[in-house]
PDB file of C-alpha atoms in Angstrom:
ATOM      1  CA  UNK F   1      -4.494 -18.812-130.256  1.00  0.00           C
ATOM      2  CA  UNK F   2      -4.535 -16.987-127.198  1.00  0.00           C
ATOM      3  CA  UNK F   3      -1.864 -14.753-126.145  1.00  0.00           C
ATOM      4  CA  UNK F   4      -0.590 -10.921-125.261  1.00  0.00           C
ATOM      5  CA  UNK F   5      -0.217  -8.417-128.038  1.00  0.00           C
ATOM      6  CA  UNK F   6       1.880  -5.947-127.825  1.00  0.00           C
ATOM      7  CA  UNK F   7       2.127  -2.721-130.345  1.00  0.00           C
ATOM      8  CA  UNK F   8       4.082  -1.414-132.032  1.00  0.00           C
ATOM      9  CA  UNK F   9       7.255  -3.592-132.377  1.00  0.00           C
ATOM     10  CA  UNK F  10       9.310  -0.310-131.937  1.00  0.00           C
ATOM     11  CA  UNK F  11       8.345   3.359-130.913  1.00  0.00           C
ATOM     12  CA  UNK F  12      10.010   6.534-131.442  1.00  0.00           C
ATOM     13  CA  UNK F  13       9.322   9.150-129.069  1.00  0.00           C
ATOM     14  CA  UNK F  14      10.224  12.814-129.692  1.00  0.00           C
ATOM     15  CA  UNK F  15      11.071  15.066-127.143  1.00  0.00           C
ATOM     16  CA  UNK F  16       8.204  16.363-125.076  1.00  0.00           C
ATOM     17  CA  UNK F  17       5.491  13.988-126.537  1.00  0.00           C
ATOM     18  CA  UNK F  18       3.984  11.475-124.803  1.00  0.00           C
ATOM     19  CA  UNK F  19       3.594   7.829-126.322  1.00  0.00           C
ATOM     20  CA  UNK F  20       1.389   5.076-125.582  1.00  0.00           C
ATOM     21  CA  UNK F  21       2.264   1.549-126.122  1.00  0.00           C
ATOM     22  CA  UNK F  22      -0.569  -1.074-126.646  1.00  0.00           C
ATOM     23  CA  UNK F  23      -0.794  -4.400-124.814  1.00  0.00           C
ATOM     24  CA  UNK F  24      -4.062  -6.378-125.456  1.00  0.00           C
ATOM     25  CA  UNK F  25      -4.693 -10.135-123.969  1.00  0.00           C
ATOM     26  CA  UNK F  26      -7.180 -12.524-125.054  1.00  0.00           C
ATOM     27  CA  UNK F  27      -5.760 -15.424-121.689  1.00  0.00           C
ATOM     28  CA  UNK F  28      -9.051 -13.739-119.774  1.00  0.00           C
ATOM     29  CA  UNK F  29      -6.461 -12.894-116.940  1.00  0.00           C
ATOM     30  CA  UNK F  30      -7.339 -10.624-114.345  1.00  0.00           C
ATOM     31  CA  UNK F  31      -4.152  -8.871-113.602  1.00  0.00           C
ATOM     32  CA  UNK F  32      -2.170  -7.065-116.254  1.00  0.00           C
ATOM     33  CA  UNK F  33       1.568  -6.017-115.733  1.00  0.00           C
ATOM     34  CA  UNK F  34       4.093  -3.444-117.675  1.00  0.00           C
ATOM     35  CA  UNK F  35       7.940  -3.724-117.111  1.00  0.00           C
ATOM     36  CA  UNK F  36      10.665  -1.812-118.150  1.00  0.00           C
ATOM     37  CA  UNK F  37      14.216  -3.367-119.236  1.00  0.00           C
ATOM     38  CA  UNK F  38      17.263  -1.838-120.141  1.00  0.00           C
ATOM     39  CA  UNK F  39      20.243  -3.611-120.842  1.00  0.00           C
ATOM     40  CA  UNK F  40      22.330  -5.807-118.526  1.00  0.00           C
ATOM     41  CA  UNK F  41      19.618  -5.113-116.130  1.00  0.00           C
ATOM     42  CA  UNK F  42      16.558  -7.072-114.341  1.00  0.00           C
ATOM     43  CA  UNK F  43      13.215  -6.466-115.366  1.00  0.00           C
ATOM     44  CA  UNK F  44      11.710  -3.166-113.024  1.00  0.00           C
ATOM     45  CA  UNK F  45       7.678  -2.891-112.576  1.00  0.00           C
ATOM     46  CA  UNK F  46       6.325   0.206-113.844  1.00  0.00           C
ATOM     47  CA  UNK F  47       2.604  -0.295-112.874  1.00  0.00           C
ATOM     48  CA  UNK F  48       0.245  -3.041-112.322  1.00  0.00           C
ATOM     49  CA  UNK F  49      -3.854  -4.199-112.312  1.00  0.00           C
ATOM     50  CA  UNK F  50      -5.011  -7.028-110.525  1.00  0.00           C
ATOM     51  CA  UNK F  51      -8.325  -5.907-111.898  1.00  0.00           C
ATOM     52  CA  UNK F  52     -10.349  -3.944-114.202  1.00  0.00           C
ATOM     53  CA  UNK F  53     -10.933  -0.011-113.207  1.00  0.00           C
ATOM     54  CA  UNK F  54      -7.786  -0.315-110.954  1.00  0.00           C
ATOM     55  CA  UNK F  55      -4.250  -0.391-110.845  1.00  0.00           C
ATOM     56  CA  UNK F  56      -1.323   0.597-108.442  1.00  0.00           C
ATOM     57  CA  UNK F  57       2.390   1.875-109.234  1.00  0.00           C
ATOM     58  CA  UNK F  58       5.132  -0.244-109.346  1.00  0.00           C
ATOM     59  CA  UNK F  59       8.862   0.149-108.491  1.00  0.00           C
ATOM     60  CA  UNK F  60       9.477   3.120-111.150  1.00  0.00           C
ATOM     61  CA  UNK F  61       6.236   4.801-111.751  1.00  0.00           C
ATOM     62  CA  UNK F  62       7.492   8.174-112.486  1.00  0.00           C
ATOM     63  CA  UNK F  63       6.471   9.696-115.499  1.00  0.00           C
ATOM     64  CA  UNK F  64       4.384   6.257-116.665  1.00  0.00           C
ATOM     65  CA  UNK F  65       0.736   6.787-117.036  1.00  0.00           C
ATOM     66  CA  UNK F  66      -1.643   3.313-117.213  1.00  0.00           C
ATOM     67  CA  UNK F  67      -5.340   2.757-117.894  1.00  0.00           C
ATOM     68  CA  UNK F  68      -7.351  -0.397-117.055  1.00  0.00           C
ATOM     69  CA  UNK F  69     -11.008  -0.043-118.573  1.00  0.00           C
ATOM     70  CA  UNK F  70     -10.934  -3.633-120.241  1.00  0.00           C
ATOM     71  CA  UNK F  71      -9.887  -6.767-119.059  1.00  0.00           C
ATOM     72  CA  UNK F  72      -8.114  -7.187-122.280  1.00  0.00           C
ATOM     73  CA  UNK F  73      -6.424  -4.092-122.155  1.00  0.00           C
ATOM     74  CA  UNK F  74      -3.767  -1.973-120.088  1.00  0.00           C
ATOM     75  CA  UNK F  75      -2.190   0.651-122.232  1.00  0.00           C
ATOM     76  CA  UNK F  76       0.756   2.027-120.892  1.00  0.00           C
ATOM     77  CA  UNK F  77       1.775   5.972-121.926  1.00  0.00           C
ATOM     78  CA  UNK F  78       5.347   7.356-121.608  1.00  0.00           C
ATOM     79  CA  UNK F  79       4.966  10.499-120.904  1.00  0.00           C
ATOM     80  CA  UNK F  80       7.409  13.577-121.298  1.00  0.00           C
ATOM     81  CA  UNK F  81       7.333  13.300-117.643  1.00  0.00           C
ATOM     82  CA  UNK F  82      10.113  10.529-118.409  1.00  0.00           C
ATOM     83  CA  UNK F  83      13.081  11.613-119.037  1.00  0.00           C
ATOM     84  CA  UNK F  84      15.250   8.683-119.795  1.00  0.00           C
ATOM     85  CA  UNK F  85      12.384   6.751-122.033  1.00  0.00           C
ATOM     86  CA  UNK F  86      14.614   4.832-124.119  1.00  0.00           C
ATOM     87  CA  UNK F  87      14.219   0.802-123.269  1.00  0.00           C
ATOM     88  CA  UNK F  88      12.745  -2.355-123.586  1.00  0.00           C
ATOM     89  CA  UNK F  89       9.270  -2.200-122.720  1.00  0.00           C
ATOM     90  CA  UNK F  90       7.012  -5.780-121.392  1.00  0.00           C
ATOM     91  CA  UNK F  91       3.363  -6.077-120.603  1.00  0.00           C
ATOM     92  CA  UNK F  92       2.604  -9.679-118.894  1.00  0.00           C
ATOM     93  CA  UNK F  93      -0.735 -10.880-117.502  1.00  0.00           C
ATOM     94  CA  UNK F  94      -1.422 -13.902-115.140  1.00  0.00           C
ATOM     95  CA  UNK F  95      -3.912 -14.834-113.126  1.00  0.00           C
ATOM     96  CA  UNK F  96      -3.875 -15.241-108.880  1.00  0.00           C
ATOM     97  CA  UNK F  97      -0.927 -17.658-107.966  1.00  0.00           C
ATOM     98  CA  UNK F  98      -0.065 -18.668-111.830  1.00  0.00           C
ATOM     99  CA  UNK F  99       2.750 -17.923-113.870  1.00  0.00           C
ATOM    100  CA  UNK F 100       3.104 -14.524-115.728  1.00  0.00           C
ATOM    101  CA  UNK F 101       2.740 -14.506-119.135  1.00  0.00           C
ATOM    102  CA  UNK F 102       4.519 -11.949-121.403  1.00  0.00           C
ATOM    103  CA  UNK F 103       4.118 -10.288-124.695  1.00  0.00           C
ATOM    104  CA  UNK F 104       7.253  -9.725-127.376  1.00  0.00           C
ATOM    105  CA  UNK F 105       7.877  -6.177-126.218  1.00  0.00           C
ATOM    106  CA  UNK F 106       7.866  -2.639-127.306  1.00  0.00           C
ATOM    107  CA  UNK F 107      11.565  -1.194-128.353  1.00  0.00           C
ATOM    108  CA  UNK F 108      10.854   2.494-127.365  1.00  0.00           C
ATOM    109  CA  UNK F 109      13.772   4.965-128.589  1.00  0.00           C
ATOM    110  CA  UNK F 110      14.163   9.023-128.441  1.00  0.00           C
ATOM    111  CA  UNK F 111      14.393  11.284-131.234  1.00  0.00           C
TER     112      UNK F 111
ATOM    113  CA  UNK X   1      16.009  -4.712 -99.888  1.00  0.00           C
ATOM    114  CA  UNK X   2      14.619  -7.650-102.137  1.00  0.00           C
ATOM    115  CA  UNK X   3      17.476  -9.446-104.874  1.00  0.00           C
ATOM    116  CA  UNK X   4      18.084 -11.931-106.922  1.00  0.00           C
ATOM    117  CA  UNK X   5      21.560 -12.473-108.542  1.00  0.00           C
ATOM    118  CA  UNK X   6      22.149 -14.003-111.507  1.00  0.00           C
ATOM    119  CA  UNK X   7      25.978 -15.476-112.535  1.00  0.00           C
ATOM    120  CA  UNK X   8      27.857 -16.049-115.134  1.00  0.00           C
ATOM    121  CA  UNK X   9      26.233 -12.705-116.729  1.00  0.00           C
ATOM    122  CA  UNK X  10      26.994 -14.261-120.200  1.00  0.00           C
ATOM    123  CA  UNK X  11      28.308 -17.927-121.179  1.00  0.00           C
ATOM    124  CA  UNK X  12      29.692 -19.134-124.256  1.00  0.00           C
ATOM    125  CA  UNK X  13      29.653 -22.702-125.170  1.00  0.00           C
ATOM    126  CA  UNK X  14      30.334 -24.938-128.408  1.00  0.00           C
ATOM    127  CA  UNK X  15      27.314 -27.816-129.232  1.00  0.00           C
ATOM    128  CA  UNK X  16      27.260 -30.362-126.910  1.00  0.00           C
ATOM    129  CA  UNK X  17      28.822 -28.992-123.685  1.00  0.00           C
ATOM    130  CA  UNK X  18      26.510 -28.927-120.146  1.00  0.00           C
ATOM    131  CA  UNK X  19      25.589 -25.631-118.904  1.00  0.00           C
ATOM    132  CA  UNK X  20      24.984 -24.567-115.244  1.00  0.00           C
ATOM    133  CA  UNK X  21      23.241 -21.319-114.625  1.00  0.00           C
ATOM    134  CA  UNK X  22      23.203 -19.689-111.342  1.00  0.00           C
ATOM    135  CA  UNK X  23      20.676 -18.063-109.306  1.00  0.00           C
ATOM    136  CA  UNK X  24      20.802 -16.884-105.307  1.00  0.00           C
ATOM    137  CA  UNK X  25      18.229 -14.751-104.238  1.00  0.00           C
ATOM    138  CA  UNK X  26      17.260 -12.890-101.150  1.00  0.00           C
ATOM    139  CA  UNK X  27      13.181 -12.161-101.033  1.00  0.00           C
ATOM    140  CA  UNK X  28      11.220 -11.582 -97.800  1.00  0.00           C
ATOM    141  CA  UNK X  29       8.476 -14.028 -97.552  1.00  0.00           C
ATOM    142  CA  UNK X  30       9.952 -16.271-100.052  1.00  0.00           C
ATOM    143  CA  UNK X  31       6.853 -18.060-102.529  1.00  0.00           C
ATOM    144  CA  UNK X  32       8.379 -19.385-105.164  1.00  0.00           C
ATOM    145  CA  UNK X  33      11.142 -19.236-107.788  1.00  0.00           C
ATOM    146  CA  UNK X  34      11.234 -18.917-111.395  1.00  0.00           C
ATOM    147  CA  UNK X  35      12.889 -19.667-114.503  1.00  0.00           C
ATOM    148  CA  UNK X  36      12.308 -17.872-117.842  1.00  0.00           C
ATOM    149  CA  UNK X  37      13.683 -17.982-121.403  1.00  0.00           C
ATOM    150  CA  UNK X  38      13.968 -14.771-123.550  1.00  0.00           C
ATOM    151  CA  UNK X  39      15.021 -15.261-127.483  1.00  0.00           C
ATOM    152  CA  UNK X  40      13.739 -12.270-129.994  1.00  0.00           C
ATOM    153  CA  UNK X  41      12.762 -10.330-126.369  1.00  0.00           C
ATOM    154  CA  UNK X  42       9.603 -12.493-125.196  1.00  0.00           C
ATOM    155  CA  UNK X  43      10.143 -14.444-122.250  1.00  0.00           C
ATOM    156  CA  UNK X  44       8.672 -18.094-122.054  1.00  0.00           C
ATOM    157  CA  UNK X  45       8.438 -19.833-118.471  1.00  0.00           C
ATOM    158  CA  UNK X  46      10.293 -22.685-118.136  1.00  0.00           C
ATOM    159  CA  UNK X  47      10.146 -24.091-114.516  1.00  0.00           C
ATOM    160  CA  UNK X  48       8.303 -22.892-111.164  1.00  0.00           C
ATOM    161  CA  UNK X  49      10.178 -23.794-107.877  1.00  0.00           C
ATOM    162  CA  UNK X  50       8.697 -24.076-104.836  1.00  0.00           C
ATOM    163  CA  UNK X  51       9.998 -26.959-102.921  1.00  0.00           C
ATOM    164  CA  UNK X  52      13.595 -27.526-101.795  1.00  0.00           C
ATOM    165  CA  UNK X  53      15.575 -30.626-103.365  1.00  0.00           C
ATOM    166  CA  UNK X  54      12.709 -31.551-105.832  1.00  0.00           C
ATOM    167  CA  UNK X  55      14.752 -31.359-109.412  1.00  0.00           C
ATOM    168  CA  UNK X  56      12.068 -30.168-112.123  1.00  0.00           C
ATOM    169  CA  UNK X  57      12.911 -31.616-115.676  1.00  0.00           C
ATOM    170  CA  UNK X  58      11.802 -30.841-119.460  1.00  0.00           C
ATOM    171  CA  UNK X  59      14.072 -32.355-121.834  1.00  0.00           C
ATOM    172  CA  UNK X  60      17.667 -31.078-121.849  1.00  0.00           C
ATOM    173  CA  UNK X  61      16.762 -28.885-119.444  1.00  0.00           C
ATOM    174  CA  UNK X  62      16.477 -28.982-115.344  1.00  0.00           C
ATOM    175  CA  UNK X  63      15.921 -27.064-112.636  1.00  0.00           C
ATOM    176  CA  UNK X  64      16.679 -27.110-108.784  1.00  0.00           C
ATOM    177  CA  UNK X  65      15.854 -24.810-105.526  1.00  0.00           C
ATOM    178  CA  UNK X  66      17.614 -24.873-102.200  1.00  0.00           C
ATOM    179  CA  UNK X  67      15.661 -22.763 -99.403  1.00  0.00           C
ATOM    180  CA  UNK X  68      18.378 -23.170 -96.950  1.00  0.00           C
ATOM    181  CA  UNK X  69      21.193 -21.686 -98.800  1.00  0.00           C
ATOM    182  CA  UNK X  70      19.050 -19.977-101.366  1.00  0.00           C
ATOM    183  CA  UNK X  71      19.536 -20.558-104.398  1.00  0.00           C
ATOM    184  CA  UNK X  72      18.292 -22.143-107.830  1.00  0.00           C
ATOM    185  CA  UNK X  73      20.584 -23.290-110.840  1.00  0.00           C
ATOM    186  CA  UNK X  74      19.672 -24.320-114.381  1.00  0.00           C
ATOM    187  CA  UNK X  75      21.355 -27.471-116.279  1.00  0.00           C
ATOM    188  CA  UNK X  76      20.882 -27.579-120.226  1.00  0.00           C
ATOM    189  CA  UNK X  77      22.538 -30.426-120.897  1.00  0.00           C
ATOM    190  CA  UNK X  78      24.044 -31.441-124.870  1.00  0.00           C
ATOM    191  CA  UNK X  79      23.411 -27.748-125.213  1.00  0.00           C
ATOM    192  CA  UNK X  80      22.054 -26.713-129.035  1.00  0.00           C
ATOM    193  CA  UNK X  81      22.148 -23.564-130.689  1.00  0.00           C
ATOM    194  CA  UNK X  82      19.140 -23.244-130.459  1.00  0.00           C
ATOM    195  CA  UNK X  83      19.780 -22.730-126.742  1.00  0.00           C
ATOM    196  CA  UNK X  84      21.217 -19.428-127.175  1.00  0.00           C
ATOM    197  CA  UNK X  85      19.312 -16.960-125.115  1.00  0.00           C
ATOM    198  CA  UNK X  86      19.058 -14.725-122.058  1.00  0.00           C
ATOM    199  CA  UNK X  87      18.271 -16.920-118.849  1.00  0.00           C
ATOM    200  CA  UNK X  88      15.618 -15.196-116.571  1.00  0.00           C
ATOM    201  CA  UNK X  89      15.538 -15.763-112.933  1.00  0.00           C
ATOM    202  CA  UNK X  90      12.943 -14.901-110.733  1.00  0.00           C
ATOM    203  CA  UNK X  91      11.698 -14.800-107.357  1.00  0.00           C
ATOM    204  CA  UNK X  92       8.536 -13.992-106.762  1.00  0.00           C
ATOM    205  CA  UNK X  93       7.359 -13.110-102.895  1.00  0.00           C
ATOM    206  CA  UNK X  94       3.897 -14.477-100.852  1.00  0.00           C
ATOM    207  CA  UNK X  95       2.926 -10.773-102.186  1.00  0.00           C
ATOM    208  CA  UNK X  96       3.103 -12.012-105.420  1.00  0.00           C
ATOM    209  CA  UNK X  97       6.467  -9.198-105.964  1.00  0.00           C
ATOM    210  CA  UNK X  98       8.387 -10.298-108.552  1.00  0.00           C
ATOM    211  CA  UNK X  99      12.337  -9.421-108.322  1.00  0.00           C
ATOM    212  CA  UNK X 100      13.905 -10.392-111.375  1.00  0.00           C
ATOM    213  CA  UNK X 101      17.856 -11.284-111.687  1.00  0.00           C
ATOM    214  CA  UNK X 102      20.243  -9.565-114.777  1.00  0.00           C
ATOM    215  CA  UNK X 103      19.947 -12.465-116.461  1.00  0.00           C
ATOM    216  CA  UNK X 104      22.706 -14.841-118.020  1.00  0.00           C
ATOM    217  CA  UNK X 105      23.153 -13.925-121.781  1.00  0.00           C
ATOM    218  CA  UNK X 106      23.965 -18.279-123.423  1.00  0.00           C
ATOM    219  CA  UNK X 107      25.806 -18.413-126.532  1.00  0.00           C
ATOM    220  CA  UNK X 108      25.785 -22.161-128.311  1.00  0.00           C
ATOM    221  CA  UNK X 109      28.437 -22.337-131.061  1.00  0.00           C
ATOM    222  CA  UNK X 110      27.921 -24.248-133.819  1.00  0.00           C
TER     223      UNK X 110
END
């Protein structure tokens, strides 16, 4: 079946380490997406690729670190950088003009 | 500034009642709106809007956009509780931005 992975299910972060959350798609979509949600609010970009080997920050970059060296793949790390880290945490992928498609999120939580 | 507003913020209901979910939105270079349902934190798309006056339906549930006064609403109708779930609203831009509403948190009593 194809779909987004995302991994772990929940993440505990300590302070001053940095944490990387997994998000793996097998839809063969070009762009790749990570969001950030906390409660009672919208979704907020963090980063986005519209392609492999690039990617561009989002609304709330800061102390978010992304690689794209795989289609499949666009790890996102949390980095002690961040100081309020604690949220709900989606990857989506899509490709030009179609609908996003998300994974089941990362709960990501501070020690 | 780009928004979307989403209202009630959280709706409870007993088996059987009609819902109406609201939606106005304010986007620069309007595209297209959006409708998503999130249960156990994934969201799954429901309807794509792009066209005022045209009602989208699947099932119980149906969809609306009006460009003029902008805004979008949601009808579940003989609501289940299996209904219960945070209603996503989006509006995405000719950029392809995304702004995404609060969301409205349904509650279907048995």
């Amino acid at each position: 079946d194809g779909g987004i992975t995302q991994s772990p299910k929940y993440l505990f972060r300590k302070e001053g380490q940095n944490v990387t959350l997994s998000c793996e798609q097998n839809l063969n979509h070009d762009a790749m997406y990570w969001y950030r949600q906390d409660p009672g609010q919208g979704l907020r970009l963090i980063y986005y690729s519209q392609i492999v080997n690039d990617f561009q920050k989002g609304d709330i970059a800061e102390g978010y670190s992304v690689s794209r060296e795989k289609k499949e793949s666009f790890p996102l790390t949390v980095t002690s950088a961040q100081k309020n880290p604690t949220a709900f945490y989606l990857c989506a992928s899509s490709n030009p003009n179609e609908k996003l498609f998300f994974g089941s999120g990362t709960q990501l939580s501070v020690l | 500034e780009d928004k979307v507003v989403q209202s009630p913020l959280s709706l409870v209901v007993h088996e059987g009642d009609t819902v109406t979910l609201n939606c106005s939105y304010e986007v620069t270079n309007f595209r297209s709106l959006l409708w998503y349902k999130q249960e156990k934190k994934a969201p799954t798309f429901l309807f794509m809007l792009t066209s005022s006056g045209i009602e989208k339906k699947s099932g119980r549930l149906s969809s609306i956009l009006d460009k003029k006064e902008l805004f979008s609403i949601l009808n579940i109708t003989a609501t289940q509780t299996g209904d219960s779930a945070v209603y996503l609203c989006v509006a995405e831009s000719s950029a392809r931005q995304l702004t995404f509403g609060s969301g409205t948190q349904l509650t279907v009593l048995p």
